[in-house]
Short mmCIF file of C-alpha atoms in Angstrom, two decimals:
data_model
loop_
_atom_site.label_atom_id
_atom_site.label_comp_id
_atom_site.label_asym_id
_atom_site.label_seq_id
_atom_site.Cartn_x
_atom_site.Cartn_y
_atom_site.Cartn_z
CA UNK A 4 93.72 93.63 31.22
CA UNK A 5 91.47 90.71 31.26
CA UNK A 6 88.47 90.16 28.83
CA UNK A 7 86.39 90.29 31.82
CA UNK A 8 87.59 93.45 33.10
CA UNK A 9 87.58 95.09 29.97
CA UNK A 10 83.98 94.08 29.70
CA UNK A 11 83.10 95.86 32.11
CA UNK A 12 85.21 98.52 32.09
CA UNK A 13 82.95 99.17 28.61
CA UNK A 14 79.67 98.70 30.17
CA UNK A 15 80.86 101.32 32.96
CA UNK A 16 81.84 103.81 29.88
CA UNK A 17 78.26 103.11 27.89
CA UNK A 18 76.25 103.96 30.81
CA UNK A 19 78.29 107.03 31.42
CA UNK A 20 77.68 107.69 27.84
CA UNK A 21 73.84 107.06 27.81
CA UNK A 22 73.80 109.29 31.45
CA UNK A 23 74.99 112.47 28.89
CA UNK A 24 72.37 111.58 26.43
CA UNK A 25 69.71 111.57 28.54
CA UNK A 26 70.59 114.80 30.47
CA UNK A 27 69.63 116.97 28.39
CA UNK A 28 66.03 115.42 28.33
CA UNK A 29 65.36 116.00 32.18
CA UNK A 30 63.01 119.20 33.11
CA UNK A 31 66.02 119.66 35.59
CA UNK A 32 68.61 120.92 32.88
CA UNK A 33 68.71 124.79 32.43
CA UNK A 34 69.74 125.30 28.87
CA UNK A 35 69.73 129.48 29.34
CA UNK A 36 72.34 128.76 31.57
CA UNK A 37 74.48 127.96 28.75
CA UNK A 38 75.91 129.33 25.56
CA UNK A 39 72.71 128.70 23.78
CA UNK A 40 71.16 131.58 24.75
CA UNK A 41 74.66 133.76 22.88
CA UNK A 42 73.41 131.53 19.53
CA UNK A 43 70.03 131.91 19.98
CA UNK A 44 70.22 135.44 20.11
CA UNK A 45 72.76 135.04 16.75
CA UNK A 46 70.07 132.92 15.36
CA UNK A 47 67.22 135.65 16.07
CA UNK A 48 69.65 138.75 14.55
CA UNK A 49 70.60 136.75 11.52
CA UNK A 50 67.42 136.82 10.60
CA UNK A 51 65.55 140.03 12.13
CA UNK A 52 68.37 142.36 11.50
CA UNK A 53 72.07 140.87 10.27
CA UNK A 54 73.39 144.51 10.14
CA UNK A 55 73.38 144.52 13.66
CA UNK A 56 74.45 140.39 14.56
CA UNK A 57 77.67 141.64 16.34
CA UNK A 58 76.50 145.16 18.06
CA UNK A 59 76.57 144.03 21.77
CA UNK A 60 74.14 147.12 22.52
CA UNK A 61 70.94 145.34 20.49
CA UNK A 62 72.20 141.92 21.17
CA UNK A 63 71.96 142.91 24.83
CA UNK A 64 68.58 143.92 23.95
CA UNK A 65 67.62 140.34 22.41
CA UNK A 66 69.19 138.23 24.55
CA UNK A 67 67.54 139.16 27.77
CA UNK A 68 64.03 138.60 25.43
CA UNK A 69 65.42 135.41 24.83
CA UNK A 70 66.26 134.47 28.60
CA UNK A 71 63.16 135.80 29.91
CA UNK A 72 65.15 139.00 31.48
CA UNK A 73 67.75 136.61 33.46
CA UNK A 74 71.20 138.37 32.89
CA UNK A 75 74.61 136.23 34.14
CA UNK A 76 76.25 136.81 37.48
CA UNK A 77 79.36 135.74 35.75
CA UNK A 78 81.88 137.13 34.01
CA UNK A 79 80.46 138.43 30.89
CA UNK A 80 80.55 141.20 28.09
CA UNK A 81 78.63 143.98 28.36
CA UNK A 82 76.39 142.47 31.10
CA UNK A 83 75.79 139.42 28.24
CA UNK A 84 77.08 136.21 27.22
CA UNK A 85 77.40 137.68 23.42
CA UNK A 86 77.61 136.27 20.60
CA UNK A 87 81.00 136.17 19.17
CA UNK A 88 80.99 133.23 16.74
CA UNK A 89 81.44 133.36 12.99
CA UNK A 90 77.99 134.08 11.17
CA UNK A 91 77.18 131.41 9.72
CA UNK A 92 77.29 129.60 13.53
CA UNK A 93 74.15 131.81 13.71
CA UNK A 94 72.61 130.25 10.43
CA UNK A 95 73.27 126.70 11.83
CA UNK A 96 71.53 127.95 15.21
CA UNK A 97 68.11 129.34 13.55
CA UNK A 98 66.20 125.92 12.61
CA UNK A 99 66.76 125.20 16.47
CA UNK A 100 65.86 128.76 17.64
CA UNK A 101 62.08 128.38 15.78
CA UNK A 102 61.35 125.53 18.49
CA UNK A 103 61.98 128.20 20.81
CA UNK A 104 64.77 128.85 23.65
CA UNK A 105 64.15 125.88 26.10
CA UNK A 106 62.83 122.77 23.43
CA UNK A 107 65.55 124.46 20.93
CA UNK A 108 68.38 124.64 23.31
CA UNK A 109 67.65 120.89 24.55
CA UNK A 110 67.73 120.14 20.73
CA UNK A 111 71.11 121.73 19.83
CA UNK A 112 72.83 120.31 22.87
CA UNK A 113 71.58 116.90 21.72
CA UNK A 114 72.74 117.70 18.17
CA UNK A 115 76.12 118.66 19.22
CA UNK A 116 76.74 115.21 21.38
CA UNK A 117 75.32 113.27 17.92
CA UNK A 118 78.14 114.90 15.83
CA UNK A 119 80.88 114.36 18.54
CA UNK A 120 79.91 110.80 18.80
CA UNK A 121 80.05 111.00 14.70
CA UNK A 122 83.16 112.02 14.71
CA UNK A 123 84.68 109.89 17.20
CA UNK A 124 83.44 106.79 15.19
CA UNK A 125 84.56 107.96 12.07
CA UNK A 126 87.92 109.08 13.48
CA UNK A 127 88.16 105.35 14.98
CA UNK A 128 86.91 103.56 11.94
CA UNK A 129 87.33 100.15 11.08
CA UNK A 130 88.14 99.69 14.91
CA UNK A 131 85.05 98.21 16.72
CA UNK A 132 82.57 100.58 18.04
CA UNK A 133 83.80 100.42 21.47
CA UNK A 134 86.41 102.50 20.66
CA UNK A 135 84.26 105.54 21.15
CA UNK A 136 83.20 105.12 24.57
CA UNK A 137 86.65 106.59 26.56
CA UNK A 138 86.33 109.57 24.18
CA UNK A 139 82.89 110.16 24.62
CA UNK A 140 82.43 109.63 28.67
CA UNK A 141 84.83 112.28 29.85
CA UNK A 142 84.62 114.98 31.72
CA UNK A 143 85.27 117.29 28.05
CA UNK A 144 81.60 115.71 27.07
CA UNK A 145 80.32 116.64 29.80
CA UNK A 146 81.66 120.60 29.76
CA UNK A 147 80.25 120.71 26.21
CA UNK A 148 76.55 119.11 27.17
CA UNK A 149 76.87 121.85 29.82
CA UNK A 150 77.25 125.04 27.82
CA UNK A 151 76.16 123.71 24.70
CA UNK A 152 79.57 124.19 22.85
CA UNK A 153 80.15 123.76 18.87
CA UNK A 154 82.80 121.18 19.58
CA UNK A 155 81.04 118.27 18.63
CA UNK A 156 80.48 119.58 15.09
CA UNK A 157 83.97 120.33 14.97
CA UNK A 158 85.23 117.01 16.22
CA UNK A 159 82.60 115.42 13.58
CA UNK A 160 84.10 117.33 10.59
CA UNK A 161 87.62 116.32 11.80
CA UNK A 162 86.92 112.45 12.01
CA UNK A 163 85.14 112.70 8.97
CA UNK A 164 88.37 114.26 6.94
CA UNK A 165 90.09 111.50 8.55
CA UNK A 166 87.58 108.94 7.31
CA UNK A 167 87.88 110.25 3.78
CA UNK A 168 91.35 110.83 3.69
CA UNK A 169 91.77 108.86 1.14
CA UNK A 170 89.66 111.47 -0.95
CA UNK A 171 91.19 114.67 -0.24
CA UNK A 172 89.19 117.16 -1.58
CA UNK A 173 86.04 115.39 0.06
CA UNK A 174 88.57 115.21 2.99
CA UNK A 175 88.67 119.25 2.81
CA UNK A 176 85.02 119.81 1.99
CA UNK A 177 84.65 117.71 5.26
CA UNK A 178 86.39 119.93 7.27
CA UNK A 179 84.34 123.02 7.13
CA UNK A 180 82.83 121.49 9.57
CA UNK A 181 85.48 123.33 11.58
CA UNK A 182 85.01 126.56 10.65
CA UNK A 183 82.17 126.90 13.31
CA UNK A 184 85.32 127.64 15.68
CA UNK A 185 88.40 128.49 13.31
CA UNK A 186 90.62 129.52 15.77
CA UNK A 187 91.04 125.54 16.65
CA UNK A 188 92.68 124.39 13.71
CA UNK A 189 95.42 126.69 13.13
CA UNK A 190 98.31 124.07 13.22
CA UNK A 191 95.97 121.68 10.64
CA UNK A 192 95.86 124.49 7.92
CA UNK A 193 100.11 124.81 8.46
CA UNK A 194 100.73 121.26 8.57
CA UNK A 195 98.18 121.23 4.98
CA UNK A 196 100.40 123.85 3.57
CA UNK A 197 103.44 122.40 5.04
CA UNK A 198 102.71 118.95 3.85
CA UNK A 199 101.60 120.28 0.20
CA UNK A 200 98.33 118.42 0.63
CA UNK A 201 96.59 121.27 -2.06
CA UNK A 202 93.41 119.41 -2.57
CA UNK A 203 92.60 119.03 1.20
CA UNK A 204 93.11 122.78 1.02
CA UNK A 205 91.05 123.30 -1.78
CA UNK A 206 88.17 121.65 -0.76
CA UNK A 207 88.82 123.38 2.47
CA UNK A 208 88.48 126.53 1.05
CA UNK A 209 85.26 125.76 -1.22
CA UNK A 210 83.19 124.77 2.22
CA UNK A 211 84.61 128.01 3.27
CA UNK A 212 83.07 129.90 0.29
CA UNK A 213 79.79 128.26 0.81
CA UNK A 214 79.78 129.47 4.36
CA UNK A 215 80.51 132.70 3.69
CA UNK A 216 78.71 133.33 0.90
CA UNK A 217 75.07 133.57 2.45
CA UNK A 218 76.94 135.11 4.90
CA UNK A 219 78.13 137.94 2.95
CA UNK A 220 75.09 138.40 1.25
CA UNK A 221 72.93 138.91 4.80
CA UNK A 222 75.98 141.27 5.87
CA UNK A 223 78.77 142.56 3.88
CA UNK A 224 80.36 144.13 6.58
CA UNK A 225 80.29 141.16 9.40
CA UNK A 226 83.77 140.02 8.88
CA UNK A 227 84.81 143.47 10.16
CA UNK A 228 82.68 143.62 12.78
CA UNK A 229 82.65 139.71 14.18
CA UNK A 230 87.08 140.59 14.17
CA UNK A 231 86.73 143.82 16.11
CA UNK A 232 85.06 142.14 18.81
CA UNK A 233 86.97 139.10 19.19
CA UNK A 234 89.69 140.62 21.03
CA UNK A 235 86.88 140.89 24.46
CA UNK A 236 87.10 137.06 24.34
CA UNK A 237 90.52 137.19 25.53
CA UNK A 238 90.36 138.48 29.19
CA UNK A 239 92.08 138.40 31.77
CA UNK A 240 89.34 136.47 33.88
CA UNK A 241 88.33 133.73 31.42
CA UNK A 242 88.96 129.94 31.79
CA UNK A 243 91.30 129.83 29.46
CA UNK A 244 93.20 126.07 28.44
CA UNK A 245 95.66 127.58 25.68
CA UNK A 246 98.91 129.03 25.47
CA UNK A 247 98.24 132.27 24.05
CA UNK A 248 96.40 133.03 27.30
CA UNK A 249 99.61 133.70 29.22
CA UNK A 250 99.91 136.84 27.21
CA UNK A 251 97.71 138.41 28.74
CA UNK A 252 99.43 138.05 31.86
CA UNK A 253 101.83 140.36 31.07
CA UNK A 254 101.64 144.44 30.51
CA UNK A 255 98.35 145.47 28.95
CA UNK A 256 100.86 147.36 25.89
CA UNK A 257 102.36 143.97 24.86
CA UNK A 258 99.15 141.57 25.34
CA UNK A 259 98.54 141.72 22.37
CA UNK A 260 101.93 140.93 20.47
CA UNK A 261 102.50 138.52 23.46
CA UNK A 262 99.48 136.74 22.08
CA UNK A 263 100.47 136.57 18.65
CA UNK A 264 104.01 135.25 19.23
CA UNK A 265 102.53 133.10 21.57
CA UNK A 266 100.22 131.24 18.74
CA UNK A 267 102.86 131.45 16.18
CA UNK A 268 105.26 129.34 18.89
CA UNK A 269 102.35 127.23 19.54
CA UNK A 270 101.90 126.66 15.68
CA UNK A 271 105.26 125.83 15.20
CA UNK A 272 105.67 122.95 18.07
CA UNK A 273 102.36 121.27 17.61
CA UNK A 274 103.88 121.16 13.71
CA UNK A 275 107.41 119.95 14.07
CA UNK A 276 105.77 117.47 16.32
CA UNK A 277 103.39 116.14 13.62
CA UNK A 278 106.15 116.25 11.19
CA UNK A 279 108.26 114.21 13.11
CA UNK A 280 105.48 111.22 12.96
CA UNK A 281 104.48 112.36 9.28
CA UNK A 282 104.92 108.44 8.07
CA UNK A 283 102.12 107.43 11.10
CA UNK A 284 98.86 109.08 9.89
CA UNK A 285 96.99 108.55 13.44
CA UNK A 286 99.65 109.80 15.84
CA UNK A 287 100.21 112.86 13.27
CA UNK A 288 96.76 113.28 12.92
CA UNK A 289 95.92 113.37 16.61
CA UNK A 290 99.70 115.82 17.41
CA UNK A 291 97.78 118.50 15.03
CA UNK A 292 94.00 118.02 17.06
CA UNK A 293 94.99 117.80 20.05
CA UNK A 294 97.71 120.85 19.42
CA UNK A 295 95.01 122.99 17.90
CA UNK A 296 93.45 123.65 21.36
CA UNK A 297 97.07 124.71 22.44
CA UNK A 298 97.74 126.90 19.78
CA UNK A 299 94.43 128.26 20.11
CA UNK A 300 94.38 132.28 21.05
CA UNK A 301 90.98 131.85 22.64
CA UNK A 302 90.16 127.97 24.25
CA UNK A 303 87.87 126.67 26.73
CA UNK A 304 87.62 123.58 29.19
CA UNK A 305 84.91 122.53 26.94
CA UNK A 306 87.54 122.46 23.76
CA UNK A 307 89.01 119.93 25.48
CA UNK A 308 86.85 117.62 23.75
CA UNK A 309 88.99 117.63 20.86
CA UNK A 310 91.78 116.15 23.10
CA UNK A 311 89.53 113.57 23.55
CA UNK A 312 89.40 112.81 20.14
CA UNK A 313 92.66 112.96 19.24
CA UNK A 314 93.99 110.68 22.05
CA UNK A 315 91.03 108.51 20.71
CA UNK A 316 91.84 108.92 16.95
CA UNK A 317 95.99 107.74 17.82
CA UNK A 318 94.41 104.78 19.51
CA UNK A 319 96.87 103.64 21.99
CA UNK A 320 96.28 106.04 25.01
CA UNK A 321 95.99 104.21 28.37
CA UNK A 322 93.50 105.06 31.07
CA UNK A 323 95.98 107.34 33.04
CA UNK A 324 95.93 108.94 29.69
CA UNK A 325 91.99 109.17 30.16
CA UNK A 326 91.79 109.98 33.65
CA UNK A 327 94.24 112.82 33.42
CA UNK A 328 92.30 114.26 30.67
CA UNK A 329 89.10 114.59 33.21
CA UNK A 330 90.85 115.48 35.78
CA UNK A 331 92.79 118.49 34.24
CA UNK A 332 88.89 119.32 32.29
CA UNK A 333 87.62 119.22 35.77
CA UNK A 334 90.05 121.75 37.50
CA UNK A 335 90.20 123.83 34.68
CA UNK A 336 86.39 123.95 34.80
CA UNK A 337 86.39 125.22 38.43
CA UNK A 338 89.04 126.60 39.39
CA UNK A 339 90.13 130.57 38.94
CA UNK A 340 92.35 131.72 36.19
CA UNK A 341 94.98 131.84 35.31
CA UNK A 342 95.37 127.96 37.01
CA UNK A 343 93.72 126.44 34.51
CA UNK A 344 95.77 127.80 31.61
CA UNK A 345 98.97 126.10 33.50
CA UNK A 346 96.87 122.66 33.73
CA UNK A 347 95.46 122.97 30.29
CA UNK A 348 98.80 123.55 28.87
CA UNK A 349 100.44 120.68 30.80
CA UNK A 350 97.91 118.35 29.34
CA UNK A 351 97.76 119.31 25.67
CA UNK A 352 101.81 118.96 25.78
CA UNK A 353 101.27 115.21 27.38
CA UNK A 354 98.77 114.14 24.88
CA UNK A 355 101.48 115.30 22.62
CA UNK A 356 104.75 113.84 23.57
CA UNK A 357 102.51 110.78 23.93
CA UNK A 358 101.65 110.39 20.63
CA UNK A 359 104.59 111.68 19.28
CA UNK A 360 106.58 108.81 20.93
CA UNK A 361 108.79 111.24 23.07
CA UNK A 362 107.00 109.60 26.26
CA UNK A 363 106.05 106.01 26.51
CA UNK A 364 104.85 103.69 28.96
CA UNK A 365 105.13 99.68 28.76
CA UNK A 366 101.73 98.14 27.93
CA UNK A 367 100.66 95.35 30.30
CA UNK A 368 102.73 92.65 30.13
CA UNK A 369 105.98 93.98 28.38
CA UNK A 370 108.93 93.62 29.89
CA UNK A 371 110.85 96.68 30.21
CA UNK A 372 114.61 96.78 27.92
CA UNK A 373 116.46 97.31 30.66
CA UNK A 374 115.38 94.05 32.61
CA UNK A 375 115.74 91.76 30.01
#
């Protein structure tokens, strides 16, 4: 591609950029039509009455407080959009809450688009800036602005591990970061373990203990109750961009073994694929991101995102690479389940192969092997 054409191919991408950052500052944007209201209400209980942050009965009771009385017309739990995230997501979520639910919403959305810019620089570091903008002006940005997702914090603590790789147990402290949605980076704690990289894991492990710590100490009993209602998240319904999810096409008595295997398979491919590019730190790095949403037993269009940054952290996608990744985001988005399961999985396996050199396309200019 010409210089020219790449010019302005990154003037395009920056204004798409700046269109995302300034969204969430128009009176037109609904944030209670969104997952903030699910952490505002977190936010509220963590601090009113933690014994009770996962019973959907007196959530269902706060949230419509915090919504004004507007209940979804979607699918929901218990007439809700709960919340079902760790505890200490609700901790994170109460400095915003105090500004109240529309300033506070506006806020965390704009906080979650600062750390997935964050963490597409530092995944892309010492490349020049510009590197950011295909990962940042998808469609996955977009689905995350929209329902005011966690990924962003989670792509930040993964770009910053990669950053400070070269300090591993600052590498691990970094990516605690990803413990706001765990069930993401499955394959990165096996390919840890399986690559023996103990202090990544141990400083892993201490951001975990200083998350769940407070945590603990507000609730003893949370972890019990936060896994006892994570099963509703996986239903039949949902949106769902992950593997595990075709488990639960099958008979209700198996669903949930289905799922399990299902994950464990998942786990297993996204690893063997890393491991196969184990002496090329980006394309390993972005086989076990991008994999995590596939071996993910609960993922959304919106944890796409992290495809994003993976395809931007191996650094040599193409823009069908790009476009297919807001296309699929896009479907998935909009269309009924269980279609966007099928697209979701086709694309995580793409991004992949890709960047585990099992499918490769000639960059402009080269002249295929076979016609020289």
């Amino acid at each position: 591609m010409s210089s020219g054409w790449r010019w302005r191919g990154s003037v395009a991408l920056l204004a798409v950029c700046l269109a995302f950052v300034i969204y969430p500052l128009l009176p037109n944007d609904d944030v209670i039509n969104s997952d903030w209201p699910a952490f505002a209400t977190g936010a509220r209980l963590i601090v009113s009455d933690p014994g009770h942050l996962y019973d959907l009965d007196v959530q269902q009771r706060v949230e419509r407080d915090v919504t004004g009385g507007r209940v979804l017309v979607t699918l929901g739990i218990h007439g809700i959009l709960p919340f079902l995230a760790p505890a200490w997501v609700a901790l994170l979520a109460v400095p915003f809450e105090t500004f109240g639910t529309d300033v506070g919403g506006r806020l965390w959305v704009l906080f979650g688009l600062a750390c997935l810019a964050g963490g597409l620089y530092l995944g892309t570091r010492p490349r020049p800036l510009t590197a950011i903008l295909p990962g940042f002006a998808t469609v996955p940005t977009a689905l995350v602005l929209l329902n005011a997702q966690l990924d962003g914090i989670v792509a930040l603590g993964l770009g910053a591990a990669i950053a400070l790789w070269s300090r591993p147990y600052i590498a691990g402290l970094a990516l605690g970061l990803t413990l706001m949605k765990p069930q993401l980076v499955l394959p990165m704690g096996a390919a840890l373990i399986l690559a023996r990289r103990w202090k990544v894991i141990a400083g892993w492990a201490a951001a975990g203990a200083a998350l769940l710590a407070p945590t603990l100490l507000l609730n003893p009993r949370w972890i019990f109750d936060w896994l006892g209602q994570t099963r509703s998240t996986v239903a039949a319904g949902s949106r769902e961009v992950d593997l595990p999810h075709l488990g639960v096409l099958l008979p209700a008595a198996v669903q949930t073994v289905a799922i399990a295997c299902l994950t464990v398979i998942a786990i297993a491919a996204v690893v063997g694929l890393a491991w196969r590019r184990r002496d090329d730190f980006p394309s390993a790095a972005a086989i076990v991101i991008a994999g995590g949403v596939l071996a993910a037993p609960h993922a959304l269009p919106a944890d796409l995102a992290l495809v994003a940054l993976a395809l931007a952290v191996w650094g040599q996608a193409r823009w069908f690479d790009w476009l297919a990744l807001s296309v699929a985001a896009l479907f998935s988005a909009v269309a009924p389940a269980p279609a966007p399961a099928f697209v979701g999985i086709a694309l995580i396996a793409w991004a992949c192969l890709r960047a585990a050199g099992l499918i490769t396309w000639p960059s402009p200019g080269q002249v295929p092997v076979s016609a020289r």
